[in-house]
Amino acid sequence: MSDNETTHVQPRWLRWLPAFLRRWIEDNSALQKILENLSWLMLERVVNMTIRFFVGVWVVRYLGPEQYGVYSYALSFVGLFTAATTLGLDGIVIRNLSSEEWSEEEVMGTAFGLRVGAAVLTMIIVAGTIFSVNDEWITRIAVLVVSGHLVFKSADIFKLWFKSEIKSKYPVWVRSGVVMLNSATQVAFILLGLPVLAFLALFLVQSGLKAGGSYLMYQFVSERGSTTWTFRWGAARTMMQDAWPLIFAGLSVSVYMKIDQVMLGEMVGESAVGIYATAVKISELWYFIPTAIAGSVFPKIVSSKENASEEVYRDRMQAFYDIVALFSYIIILPVALSAGPLIEFLFGTEYADAAPILQVHIWAFLFVSLGVARRKWLVTENFTRFTMFATVFGALVNVGLNVLLIPSYAGLGAAWATLFSYAASVYVALLFVKELWPVLYQLSVALMAPLRIGSVTRKIQRVISA
């Protein structure tokens, strides 16, 4: 191929970059593919985040602390059980789809059957649990409505195929369209003065539209489609042998992400949940960043494990940890410093008590980001049992601290419990396994990324361009 032809097929977005960046990127096709995939993921998140955030602010103001507390409680309660329906198979499915030892039909068909079956069983468990722990009928109905979301979420394995093929733009189109439709409907519900159950029913419809849209895109893009899928018990056993520790890990993650709101609801009341959920809404707004970075950058890091030296692999992992840590600090510091005015401006004075909660809770984002990066490495190196241990450890810390702190400090106590539990799971747990002390060192170095910004930037540039 001639130079002119090569120049001709360069992505159009390159022309908008500064000359020094354009020269660096245009001769690196692997980097172009990573950036294009990352740009689609980031664009979707930014657009969806902006729309959902501002409409969500209106919904929070409209519902008020009490009804918004019911809404948040229902989502958190069902969220505790989500990992039981996905079965920890996300990473396993992507890995197997990328392997020549597995066929696409077998992987997709087996994963679909396992997850849908688990979702139906989990819905029954959710119904029995909420009727045994809560006496409020409005809360019970809210939880039952939201639990239908488990089936749609478990069935949407098509997005995993797109991730394995690095074709993120297709599910991006679907999710962006659904978000805009959902947001417009929420505005209509507010204008019509509908109650909280209508918003929860809309959440269920949104889940169904996302799953259905991803299925249609898969049928359109995939050469095989779903008609050739096959469920094989042998494949199911093999996949579950790798995934079962991730199920417990996922349940533990759900516990220390959602149990705080459930315990607040039971120990203090729905209004306290509404106040706390408002702070969490801003704090968790940024959680897509490390996931988007990992989804696009990590495949290149994995390739160095087989195609380059151990030192290159180690350097790329350090750069990975550094970049997610830097992004975290860039978000955390402004949010923590402006929490008071930010809460009152967005949600009103009735949510003013959420400000100190946000100032504490936002620091958990640092450990969330490092946890996403570390989890990718653990799965690649087959440390799934440690993943289970670390997340169970974090969940136990969270529950214990919630029991101690919520009665005296309500939502602020729950925020401290969340921060310490993330630190325990992502960082402290590594102390218990000597083999993982090098990872502990890498995370320690990443925590100091703002103090070594020059060397971090050079290392990231060197690793990506390698």
Coordinates of C-alpha atoms in Angstrom, one line a residue:
M1 CA 0.0 0.0 0.0
S2 CA 1.4 3.4 -0.9
D3 CA 1.9 6.3 1.4
N4 CA -0.9 8.2 -0.2
E5 CA -3.3 5.4 0.3
T6 CA -2.2 5.1 4.0
T7 CA -2.9 8.8 4.5
H8 CA -6.2 8.5 2.7
V9 CA -7.6 6.0 5.2
Q10 CA -6.5 7.9 8.3
P11 CA -9.5 8.6 10.7
R12 CA -11.1 12.0 10.1
W13 CA -10.9 13.0 13.7
L14 CA -7.1 13.1 13.5
R15 CA -7.2 16.4 11.6
W16 CA -8.7 18.1 14.7
L17 CA -5.7 17.2 16.9
P18 CA -2.6 19.3 17.4
A19 CA 0.3 18.5 15.0
F20 CA 2.5 16.8 17.5
L21 CA -0.3 14.5 18.7
R22 CA -1.3 13.8 15.1
R23 CA 2.2 12.8 14.1
W24 CA 2.4 10.5 17.2
I25 CA -0.9 8.8 16.5
E26 CA -1.2 8.5 12.7
D27 CA 1.5 5.9 12.3
N28 CA 0.2 3.7 15.1
S29 CA -2.8 1.8 14.0
A30 CA -3.2 -0.1 17.2
L31 CA -3.3 3.2 19.2
Q32 CA -5.9 4.5 16.7
K33 CA -8.1 1.6 17.3
I34 CA -7.9 2.0 21.0
L35 CA -8.6 5.7 20.9
E36 CA -11.5 5.2 18.5
N37 CA -13.1 2.6 20.7
L38 CA -12.5 4.7 23.8
S39 CA -13.9 7.8 22.1
W40 CA -17.2 6.0 21.4
L41 CA -17.4 4.8 25.0
M42 CA -16.5 8.2 26.4
L43 CA -18.9 10.0 24.0
E44 CA -21.8 7.7 25.0
R45 CA -21.0 8.2 28.7
V46 CA -20.7 11.9 28.5
V47 CA -23.8 12.4 26.4
N48 CA -25.9 10.0 28.5
M49 CA -24.4 11.3 31.8
T50 CA -25.3 14.9 30.9
I51 CA -28.9 14.1 29.9
R52 CA -29.5 11.7 32.8
F53 CA -27.9 14.0 35.3
F54 CA -29.9 17.1 34.6
V55 CA -33.2 15.2 34.1
G56 CA -32.3 13.2 37.3
V57 CA -31.8 16.5 39.2
W58 CA -35.3 17.5 38.2
V59 CA -36.7 14.0 39.2
V60 CA -34.9 14.3 42.7
R61 CA -36.4 17.8 43.2
Y62 CA -39.9 16.6 42.1
L63 CA -40.0 13.5 44.2
G64 CA -38.5 15.0 47.4
P65 CA -36.4 13.1 50.0
E66 CA -39.2 10.7 51.1
Q67 CA -40.3 9.4 47.6
Y68 CA -36.8 9.6 46.2
G69 CA -35.8 7.5 49.2
V70 CA -38.3 4.8 48.2
Y71 CA -37.0 5.0 44.6
S72 CA -33.3 4.6 45.7
Y73 CA -34.1 1.9 48.3
A74 CA -35.8 -0.2 45.6
L75 CA -32.9 0.1 43.2
S76 CA -30.4 -0.6 45.9
F77 CA -32.3 -3.6 47.3
V78 CA -32.5 -5.3 43.9
G79 CA -29.0 -4.2 43.1
L80 CA -27.8 -6.5 46.0
F81 CA -28.9 -9.5 43.9
T82 CA -27.7 -8.4 40.5
A83 CA -24.4 -10.4 40.6
A84 CA -26.4 -13.6 41.2
T85 CA -28.0 -13.1 37.8
T86 CA -24.9 -12.1 35.7
L87 CA -23.0 -15.0 37.4
G88 CA -19.7 -13.2 37.1
L89 CA -19.5 -14.3 33.5
D90 CA -18.8 -11.0 31.8
G91 CA -15.0 -11.3 31.8
I92 CA -15.1 -15.0 31.1
V93 CA -17.4 -14.6 28.1
I94 CA -15.2 -11.8 26.6
R95 CA -12.1 -13.9 27.2
N96 CA -13.6 -17.0 25.6
L97 CA -14.9 -15.1 22.6
S98 CA -11.4 -13.9 22.0
S99 CA -10.0 -17.4 22.2
E100 CA -9.7 -19.7 19.2
E101 CA -10.4 -22.7 21.5
W102 CA -14.1 -21.6 21.9
S103 CA -16.8 -21.1 19.3
E104 CA -19.0 -18.0 19.4
E105 CA -22.2 -20.1 19.2
E106 CA -21.2 -22.2 22.2
V107 CA -20.1 -19.3 24.3
M108 CA -23.1 -17.0 23.6
G109 CA -25.7 -19.8 23.8
T110 CA -24.4 -21.3 27.1
A111 CA -23.9 -17.9 28.8
F112 CA -27.4 -16.8 27.8
G113 CA -29.1 -19.9 29.1
L114 CA -27.2 -19.8 32.4
R115 CA -27.9 -16.1 33.1
V116 CA -31.6 -16.1 32.2
G117 CA -32.2 -19.1 34.4
A118 CA -30.3 -17.5 37.3
A119 CA -32.4 -14.3 36.8
V120 CA -35.7 -16.0 37.1
L121 CA -34.6 -17.8 40.3
T122 CA -33.2 -14.6 41.7
M123 CA -36.5 -12.7 41.2
I124 CA -38.3 -15.3 43.3
I125 CA -35.6 -14.9 46.1
V126 CA -36.0 -11.1 45.9
A127 CA -39.8 -11.3 46.3
G128 CA -39.5 -13.6 49.3
T129 CA -36.8 -11.4 51.0
I130 CA -38.5 -8.0 50.7
F131 CA -41.8 -9.4 52.1
S132 CA -39.9 -10.8 55.1
V133 CA -37.8 -7.6 55.9
N134 CA -40.1 -4.7 55.1
D135 CA -43.7 -3.9 56.1
E136 CA -44.3 -0.9 53.8
W137 CA -46.5 -1.9 50.8
I138 CA -45.3 0.9 48.6
T139 CA -41.7 -0.2 49.2
R140 CA -42.6 -3.9 48.5
I141 CA -44.3 -3.0 45.3
A142 CA -41.4 -0.8 44.2
V143 CA -38.9 -3.6 44.8
L144 CA -41.1 -6.2 42.9
V145 CA -41.3 -3.8 39.9
V146 CA -37.6 -3.2 39.8
S147 CA -36.8 -6.9 40.1
G148 CA -38.0 -7.5 36.6
H149 CA -34.9 -5.6 35.5
L150 CA -32.8 -8.6 36.5
V151 CA -34.1 -10.7 33.5
F152 CA -33.3 -8.0 31.0
K153 CA -29.9 -7.3 32.4
S154 CA -28.9 -11.0 32.5
A155 CA -30.2 -11.5 28.9
D156 CA -28.1 -8.7 27.5
I157 CA -25.0 -10.6 26.8
F158 CA -24.8 -9.1 23.3
K159 CA -22.8 -6.1 24.6
L160 CA -20.1 -8.6 25.7
W161 CA -19.7 -9.7 22.1
F162 CA -19.3 -6.1 21.0
K163 CA -16.7 -5.6 23.6
S164 CA -14.7 -8.7 22.5
E165 CA -14.8 -7.4 18.9
I166 CA -13.9 -3.8 20.0
K167 CA -17.0 -2.5 18.2
S168 CA -18.5 -0.3 21.0
K169 CA -20.2 2.2 18.7
Y170 CA -23.2 -0.2 18.0
P171 CA -24.4 -0.7 21.6
V172 CA -23.5 3.0 22.2
W173 CA -26.2 4.0 19.6
V174 CA -28.7 1.8 21.3
R175 CA -28.0 3.0 24.9
S176 CA -27.9 6.6 23.9
G177 CA -31.3 6.4 22.1
V178 CA -32.8 4.6 25.1
V179 CA -31.4 7.2 27.5
M180 CA -32.9 10.1 25.5
L181 CA -36.3 8.4 25.2
N182 CA -36.2 7.6 28.9
S183 CA -35.3 11.1 29.9
A184 CA -38.0 12.6 27.8
T185 CA -40.6 10.3 29.4
Q186 CA -39.4 11.2 32.9
V187 CA -40.0 14.9 32.0
A188 CA -43.5 14.0 30.8
F189 CA -44.1 12.1 34.1
I190 CA -43.1 15.1 36.1
L191 CA -45.4 17.4 34.1
L192 CA -48.2 14.9 34.6
G193 CA -47.6 14.7 38.3
L194 CA -47.2 10.9 38.4
P195 CA -46.1 9.0 41.6
V196 CA -42.8 7.3 42.3
L197 CA -44.1 3.9 41.0
A198 CA -44.4 5.3 37.5
F199 CA -40.7 6.2 37.5
L200 CA -39.8 2.7 38.7
A201 CA -41.9 1.1 36.0
L202 CA -40.1 3.3 33.5
F203 CA -36.8 2.0 34.8
L204 CA -38.0 -1.5 34.0
V205 CA -39.1 -0.5 30.4
Q206 CA -35.7 1.1 29.9
S207 CA -33.9 -2.1 30.8
G208 CA -36.0 -4.0 28.3
L209 CA -35.3 -1.5 25.5
K210 CA -31.6 -1.7 26.1
A211 CA -31.5 -5.5 25.9
G212 CA -33.8 -5.6 22.9
G213 CA -31.8 -2.9 21.0
S214 CA -28.5 -4.7 21.7
Y215 CA -30.0 -7.9 20.4
L216 CA -31.1 -6.3 17.1
M217 CA -27.7 -4.7 16.7
Y218 CA -26.0 -8.1 17.3
Q219 CA -28.2 -9.7 14.6
F220 CA -27.3 -6.9 12.2
V221 CA -23.5 -6.8 12.8
S222 CA -22.7 -10.4 13.7
E223 CA -22.1 -12.8 10.8
R224 CA -23.7 -15.7 12.6
G225 CA -26.6 -14.2 14.7
S226 CA -28.3 -15.9 17.6
T227 CA -30.0 -18.6 15.5
T228 CA -26.9 -20.8 15.7
W229 CA -26.4 -20.6 19.4
T230 CA -26.1 -23.8 21.3
F231 CA -26.2 -24.5 25.0
R232 CA -23.7 -27.2 26.2
W233 CA -23.6 -28.5 29.7
G234 CA -19.9 -29.2 29.4
A235 CA -19.2 -25.6 28.4
A236 CA -21.4 -24.4 31.2
R237 CA -19.5 -26.4 33.8
T238 CA -16.2 -25.2 32.5
M239 CA -17.3 -21.5 32.5
M240 CA -18.8 -21.8 35.9
Q241 CA -15.6 -23.3 37.4
D242 CA -13.8 -20.1 36.4
A243 CA -16.7 -17.8 37.3
W244 CA -18.0 -19.0 40.6
P245 CA -15.5 -17.0 42.7
L246 CA -16.5 -14.0 40.7
I247 CA -20.1 -14.5 41.6
F248 CA -19.3 -14.2 45.3
A249 CA -17.0 -11.3 44.5
G250 CA -19.8 -9.6 42.6
L251 CA -22.3 -10.2 45.4
S252 CA -19.8 -8.7 47.8
V253 CA -19.3 -5.7 45.5
S254 CA -23.1 -5.3 45.4
V255 CA -23.2 -5.4 49.2
Y256 CA -20.7 -2.6 49.8
M257 CA -22.2 -0.6 46.9
K258 CA -25.8 -1.0 47.9
I259 CA -26.1 -2.2 51.5
D260 CA -25.6 1.3 52.8
Q261 CA -28.9 2.6 51.4
V262 CA -30.7 -0.6 52.4
M263 CA -29.4 -0.4 56.0
L264 CA -30.2 3.4 56.1
G265 CA -33.7 2.6 55.0
E266 CA -34.2 0.0 57.7
M267 CA -32.4 1.8 60.5
V268 CA -33.3 5.5 59.9
G269 CA -35.9 5.8 57.2
E270 CA -36.6 6.5 53.5
S271 CA -36.0 10.2 53.9
A272 CA -32.4 9.5 55.1
V273 CA -32.0 7.3 52.0
G274 CA -33.1 10.1 49.8
I275 CA -30.6 12.5 51.3
Y276 CA -27.7 10.0 51.1
A277 CA -28.6 8.9 47.5
T278 CA -28.4 12.4 46.4
A279 CA -24.8 12.6 47.4
V280 CA -24.1 9.2 46.0
K281 CA -25.7 10.3 42.7
I282 CA -22.9 12.9 42.2
S283 CA -20.2 10.7 43.6
E284 CA -20.9 7.7 41.4
L285 CA -21.4 9.9 38.3
W286 CA -17.8 9.4 37.4
Y287 CA -17.5 5.7 37.8
F288 CA -17.6 5.1 34.0
I289 CA -14.2 6.7 33.5
P290 CA -12.0 3.8 34.7
T291 CA -14.3 1.3 33.1
A292 CA -14.1 3.1 29.7
I293 CA -10.3 3.4 30.0
A294 CA -9.9 -0.2 30.9
G295 CA -12.2 -1.5 28.2
S296 CA -10.1 0.2 25.5
V297 CA -6.5 0.1 26.9
F298 CA -6.3 -3.2 28.7
P299 CA -6.4 -5.5 25.6
K300 CA -3.2 -3.8 24.5
I301 CA -1.7 -4.4 27.9
V302 CA -2.7 -8.1 27.8
S303 CA -1.0 -8.5 24.4
S304 CA 2.3 -7.5 25.9
K305 CA 2.1 -10.4 28.3
E306 CA 2.5 -12.8 25.4
N307 CA 4.3 -10.6 22.8
A308 CA 6.7 -8.6 24.9
S309 CA 8.9 -8.9 28.0
E310 CA 7.8 -9.1 31.6
E311 CA 9.3 -5.7 32.2
V312 CA 7.1 -4.1 29.5
Y313 CA 4.1 -5.8 30.8
R314 CA 4.8 -4.5 34.3
D315 CA 5.5 -1.0 33.0
R316 CA 2.2 -1.0 31.1
M317 CA 0.3 -2.1 34.2
Q318 CA 1.9 0.7 36.3
A319 CA 1.0 3.2 33.6
F320 CA -2.6 1.9 33.7
Y321 CA -2.8 2.3 37.5
D322 CA -1.3 5.8 37.2
I323 CA -3.7 7.1 34.6
V324 CA -6.8 6.0 36.5
A325 CA -5.5 7.5 39.7
L326 CA -4.7 10.8 38.0
F327 CA -8.2 10.9 36.6
S328 CA -9.6 10.2 40.0
Y329 CA -7.8 13.1 41.7
I330 CA -8.9 15.5 38.9
I331 CA -12.5 14.7 39.7
I332 CA -12.3 14.3 43.5
L333 CA -10.6 17.6 44.6
P334 CA -13.0 20.0 42.8
V335 CA -16.1 18.0 43.9
A336 CA -15.0 17.8 47.6
L337 CA -14.2 21.5 47.7
S338 CA -17.5 22.7 46.2
A339 CA -19.8 20.1 47.7
G340 CA -22.0 22.5 49.8
P341 CA -22.8 25.1 47.0
L342 CA -23.1 22.2 44.5
I343 CA -25.7 20.3 46.4
E344 CA -27.8 23.4 47.2
F345 CA -27.6 24.7 43.6
L346 CA -28.7 21.4 42.1
F347 CA -31.1 19.9 44.5
G348 CA -32.2 22.7 46.8
T349 CA -31.9 23.5 50.5
E350 CA -34.0 20.4 51.6
Y351 CA -31.0 18.3 50.5
A352 CA -28.3 20.4 52.2
D353 CA -27.4 17.6 54.6
A354 CA -26.1 15.7 51.6
A355 CA -23.0 18.0 51.3
P356 CA -20.8 16.6 54.0
I357 CA -21.8 13.1 52.9
L358 CA -20.6 13.9 49.4
Q359 CA -17.3 15.3 50.7
V360 CA -16.5 11.9 52.2
H361 CA -18.1 9.6 49.7
I362 CA -16.3 11.1 46.6
W363 CA -12.9 9.9 47.9
A364 CA -14.1 6.3 47.4
F365 CA -13.8 7.0 43.7
L366 CA -10.0 6.8 44.0
F367 CA -10.2 3.2 45.2
V368 CA -13.0 2.3 42.8
S369 CA -10.8 3.4 39.9
L370 CA -7.8 1.4 41.1
G371 CA -10.1 -1.5 41.8
V372 CA -11.3 -1.6 38.2
A373 CA -7.7 -1.7 37.0
R374 CA -6.5 -4.2 39.5
R375 CA -9.5 -6.5 38.8
K376 CA -8.6 -6.6 35.1
W377 CA -5.1 -7.8 36.1
L378 CA -6.4 -10.4 38.6
V379 CA -8.7 -12.0 36.0
T380 CA -5.9 -12.2 33.4
E381 CA -3.6 -13.8 35.9
N382 CA -6.3 -16.1 37.2
F383 CA -6.4 -14.7 40.7
T384 CA -10.2 -15.1 40.8
R385 CA -10.2 -16.6 44.3
F386 CA -8.3 -13.6 45.7
T387 CA -10.9 -11.4 44.0
M388 CA -13.6 -13.3 46.0
F389 CA -11.6 -12.9 49.2
A390 CA -10.9 -9.2 48.7
T391 CA -14.5 -8.3 48.0
V392 CA -15.9 -10.4 50.8
F393 CA -13.4 -8.7 53.1
G394 CA -14.6 -5.3 51.9
A395 CA -18.2 -6.2 52.3
L396 CA -17.7 -7.4 55.8
V397 CA -15.9 -4.1 56.7
N398 CA -18.7 -2.1 55.2
V399 CA -21.5 -3.9 57.0
G400 CA -19.6 -3.8 60.3
L401 CA -18.9 -0.1 60.0
N402 CA -22.5 0.6 58.9
V403 CA -23.8 -1.1 62.0
L404 CA -21.5 1.0 64.2
L405 CA -21.8 4.3 62.4
I406 CA -25.3 4.7 61.0
P407 CA -27.2 4.8 64.4
S408 CA -25.1 7.9 65.4
Y409 CA -24.2 9.5 62.1
A410 CA -26.8 8.3 59.7
G411 CA -25.8 9.0 56.1
L412 CA -22.4 10.5 57.0
G413 CA -21.6 7.3 58.8
A414 CA -22.6 5.2 55.8
A415 CA -20.3 7.4 53.6
W416 CA -17.3 6.7 55.9
A417 CA -18.1 3.0 55.9
T418 CA -18.2 3.0 52.1
L419 CA -14.8 4.8 51.8
F420 CA -13.1 2.5 54.3
S421 CA -14.6 -0.7 52.7
Y422 CA -13.3 0.2 49.3
A423 CA -9.9 0.9 50.7
A424 CA -9.9 -2.4 52.5
S425 CA -11.0 -4.4 49.5
V426 CA -8.8 -2.8 46.9
Y427 CA -5.6 -2.0 48.9
V428 CA -5.4 -3.5 52.4
A429 CA -6.5 -7.0 51.2
L430 CA -3.3 -7.3 49.2
L431 CA -1.3 -7.4 52.4
F432 CA -2.6 -10.9 53.2
V433 CA -1.1 -12.5 50.0
K434 CA 2.7 -12.2 49.7
E435 CA 2.5 -13.1 46.0
L436 CA 0.5 -9.9 45.4
W437 CA 2.8 -7.5 47.3
P438 CA 4.3 -6.2 44.0
V439 CA 0.7 -5.2 43.0
L440 CA 0.4 -3.5 46.4
Y441 CA 3.6 -1.6 45.6
Q442 CA 2.3 -0.5 42.2
L443 CA -1.0 0.8 43.8
S444 CA 1.0 2.6 46.4
V445 CA 3.0 4.3 43.7
A446 CA -0.2 5.2 41.8
L447 CA -1.7 6.8 44.9
M448 CA 1.1 9.3 44.7
A449 CA 0.6 10.0 41.0
P450 CA -0.1 13.8 41.5
L451 CA 3.4 14.1 43.1
R452 CA 5.1 12.5 40.1
I453 CA 3.0 14.0 37.3
G454 CA 6.0 14.5 35.0
S455 CA 7.3 10.9 35.1
V456 CA 3.7 9.5 34.9
T457 CA 3.1 11.4 31.7
R458 CA 6.3 10.2 30.1
K459 CA 5.7 6.6 31.1
I460 CA 2.2 6.6 29.8
Q461 CA 3.3 8.1 26.4
R462 CA 6.2 5.6 26.2
V463 CA 4.0 2.6 27.0
I464 CA 1.2 3.5 24.6
S465 CA 3.5 4.2 21.7
A466 CA 5.5 1.0 22.2

